[in-house]
């Protein structure tokens, strides 16, 4: 049987308790380092997405300007009318057929351009959702880091 003096027992308990605190603090520091690393990665991703968003917004604005110009020119083109008494015959029929073909090509172009703009706007929405998600993740990480710092500050 081991005979331990009461004062030695108190010292042993304090030592064990301190060992647990050191272990807990090491775990907290490890969690904090992981959170800081994850936050840094998310901040980098956020920066990249914001740059992508800015470029896409600029591209959409440019595309919309082109579409406005195209529609204006198309309106001018459609307003040109040649009456039958100004021009008739086989040449008129060939010209009318070519004009119909051109009108169909213009419509196809306009439809494709509308689809492209629609897709660009959908892509912009996706980027904005990703940005919002990352900002939320970063706020959560900041909160967790602050909580860990409070725990580490307790002694």
Short mmCIF file of C-alpha atoms in Angstrom, two decimals:
data_model
loop_
_atom_site.label_atom_id
_atom_site.label_comp_id
_atom_site.label_asym_id
_atom_site.label_seq_id
_atom_site.Cartn_x
_atom_site.Cartn_y
_atom_site.Cartn_z
CA UNK A 1 0.00 0.00 0.00
CA UNK A 2 1.20 3.45 -0.95
CA UNK A 3 0.96 6.12 1.61
CA UNK A 4 0.30 9.55 0.01
CA UNK A 5 0.21 12.63 2.14
CA UNK A 6 -2.88 14.85 1.71
CA UNK A 7 -0.87 17.85 0.47
CA UNK A 8 0.78 15.66 -2.20
CA UNK A 9 -2.67 14.44 -3.29
CA UNK A 10 -3.88 18.02 -3.83
CA UNK A 11 -0.78 18.77 -5.90
CA UNK A 12 -1.39 15.63 -7.98
CA UNK A 13 -5.04 16.63 -8.60
CA UNK A 14 -3.99 20.16 -9.64
CA UNK A 15 -1.35 18.74 -11.97
CA UNK A 16 -3.87 16.40 -13.61
CA UNK A 17 -6.39 19.24 -13.99
CA UNK A 18 -3.72 21.45 -15.59
CA UNK A 19 -2.83 18.65 -17.97
CA UNK A 20 -6.43 18.45 -19.09
CA UNK A 21 -6.57 22.23 -19.59
CA UNK A 22 -3.37 22.16 -21.65
CA UNK A 23 -4.82 19.36 -23.77
CA UNK A 24 -8.10 21.27 -24.21
CA UNK A 25 -6.25 24.46 -25.14
CA UNK A 26 -4.17 22.57 -27.68
CA UNK A 27 -7.36 21.20 -29.18
CA UNK A 28 -8.88 24.70 -29.27
CA UNK A 29 -5.77 26.11 -30.95
CA UNK A 30 -5.90 23.31 -33.49
CA UNK A 31 -9.59 24.03 -34.21
CA UNK A 32 -8.83 27.74 -34.51
CA UNK A 33 -5.99 27.10 -36.97
CA UNK A 34 -8.31 24.90 -39.02
CA UNK A 35 -11.01 27.60 -39.02
CA UNK A 36 -8.53 30.33 -39.95
CA UNK A 37 -7.20 28.20 -42.81
CA UNK A 38 -10.71 27.42 -44.04
CA UNK A 39 -11.66 31.11 -43.78
CA UNK A 40 -8.60 32.10 -45.79
CA UNK A 41 -9.53 29.62 -48.51
CA UNK A 42 -13.12 30.86 -48.61
CA UNK A 43 -11.97 34.49 -48.76
CA UNK A 44 -9.82 33.61 -51.75
CA UNK A 45 -12.75 31.87 -53.44
CA UNK A 46 -14.96 34.87 -52.63
CA UNK A 47 -12.47 37.25 -54.20
CA UNK A 48 -12.35 35.13 -57.36
CA UNK A 49 -16.15 34.95 -57.57
CA UNK A 50 -16.50 38.71 -57.10
CA UNK A 51 -14.03 39.26 -59.95
CA UNK A 52 -15.99 36.79 -62.12
CA UNK A 53 -19.21 38.60 -61.24
CA UNK A 54 -17.74 41.96 -62.21
CA UNK A 55 -16.52 40.62 -65.57
CA UNK A 56 -19.87 38.95 -66.27
CA UNK A 57 -21.81 42.10 -65.37
CA UNK A 58 -19.60 44.06 -67.79
CA UNK A 59 -20.15 41.45 -70.52
CA UNK A 60 -23.93 41.54 -69.97
CA UNK A 61 -23.97 45.33 -70.13
CA UNK A 62 -21.97 45.26 -73.37
CA UNK A 63 -24.21 42.55 -74.85
CA UNK A 64 -27.34 44.51 -73.95
CA UNK A 65 -25.86 47.58 -75.66
CA UNK A 66 -25.16 45.54 -78.78
CA UNK A 67 -28.70 44.17 -78.70
CA UNK A 68 -30.18 47.69 -78.46
CA UNK A 69 -28.06 48.81 -81.44
CA UNK A 70 -29.03 45.70 -83.40
CA UNK A 71 -32.73 46.20 -82.69
CA UNK A 72 -32.50 49.84 -83.74
CA UNK A 73 -30.83 48.93 -87.04
CA UNK A 74 -33.29 46.09 -87.57
CA UNK A 75 -36.20 48.50 -87.08
CA UNK A 76 -34.69 50.80 -89.72
CA UNK A 77 -34.20 47.84 -92.07
CA UNK A 78 -37.80 46.65 -91.61
CA UNK A 79 -39.18 50.12 -92.32
CA UNK A 80 -37.80 50.07 -95.88
CA UNK A 81 -40.68 49.26 -98.24
CA UNK A 82 -40.69 49.08 -102.01
CA UNK A 83 -44.07 49.28 -103.63
CA UNK A 84 -45.03 47.01 -106.54
CA UNK A 85 -45.18 49.87 -109.01
CA UNK A 86 -41.55 50.87 -108.19
CA UNK A 87 -40.17 47.45 -108.93
CA UNK A 88 -41.75 44.33 -110.32
CA UNK A 89 -41.04 41.21 -112.30
CA UNK A 90 -38.68 38.32 -111.86
CA UNK A 91 -35.96 40.45 -110.29
CA UNK A 92 -38.47 41.66 -107.70
CA UNK A 93 -39.46 38.06 -106.89
CA UNK A 94 -35.79 37.03 -106.44
CA UNK A 95 -35.17 40.07 -104.25
CA UNK A 96 -38.27 39.29 -102.18
CA UNK A 97 -37.05 35.70 -101.69
CA UNK A 98 -33.61 36.91 -100.61
CA UNK A 99 -35.21 39.43 -98.26
CA UNK A 100 -37.34 36.66 -96.73
CA UNK A 101 -34.20 34.54 -96.27
CA UNK A 102 -32.41 37.49 -94.67
CA UNK A 103 -35.39 38.16 -92.38
CA UNK A 104 -35.28 34.51 -91.22
CA UNK A 105 -31.54 34.72 -90.56
CA UNK A 106 -32.00 37.94 -88.61
CA UNK A 107 -34.73 36.33 -86.52
CA UNK A 108 -32.51 33.31 -85.82
CA UNK A 109 -29.65 35.60 -84.82
CA UNK A 110 -31.94 37.62 -82.55
CA UNK A 111 -33.33 34.46 -80.90
CA UNK A 112 -29.83 33.06 -80.31
CA UNK A 113 -28.64 36.38 -78.91
CA UNK A 114 -31.65 36.52 -76.55
CA UNK A 115 -30.84 32.98 -75.40
CA UNK A 116 -27.20 33.91 -74.77
CA UNK A 117 -28.21 36.95 -72.70
CA UNK A 118 -30.66 34.83 -70.74
CA UNK A 119 -27.92 32.27 -70.02
CA UNK A 120 -25.50 35.01 -68.96
CA UNK A 121 -28.09 36.34 -66.50
CA UNK A 122 -28.65 32.82 -65.11
CA UNK A 123 -24.88 32.44 -64.67
CA UNK A 124 -24.82 35.77 -62.84
CA UNK A 125 -27.55 34.55 -60.48
CA UNK A 126 -25.55 31.37 -59.77
CA UNK A 127 -22.46 33.41 -58.97
CA UNK A 128 -24.45 35.69 -56.67
CA UNK A 129 -25.83 32.64 -54.81
CA UNK A 130 -22.31 31.23 -54.43
CA UNK A 131 -21.09 34.59 -53.13
CA UNK A 132 -23.93 34.73 -50.63
CA UNK A 133 -23.15 31.18 -49.47
CA UNK A 134 -19.45 31.95 -49.05
CA UNK A 135 -20.21 35.14 -47.13
CA UNK A 136 -22.46 33.14 -44.81
CA UNK A 137 -19.75 30.48 -44.35
CA UNK A 138 -17.16 33.16 -43.59
CA UNK A 139 -19.47 34.80 -41.02
CA UNK A 140 -19.94 31.39 -39.34
CA UNK A 141 -16.19 30.83 -39.28
CA UNK A 142 -15.63 34.31 -37.81
CA UNK A 143 -18.14 33.49 -35.09
CA UNK A 144 -16.47 30.17 -34.35
CA UNK A 145 -13.03 31.80 -34.24
CA UNK A 146 -14.32 34.46 -31.83
CA UNK A 147 -15.85 31.74 -29.64
CA UNK A 148 -12.57 29.82 -29.58
CA UNK A 149 -10.68 33.01 -28.73
CA UNK A 150 -13.03 33.59 -25.77
CA UNK A 151 -12.43 30.02 -24.59
CA UNK A 152 -8.68 30.44 -24.92
CA UNK A 153 -8.83 33.73 -23.02
CA UNK A 154 -10.41 32.06 -19.98
CA UNK A 155 -7.93 31.02 -17.32
#
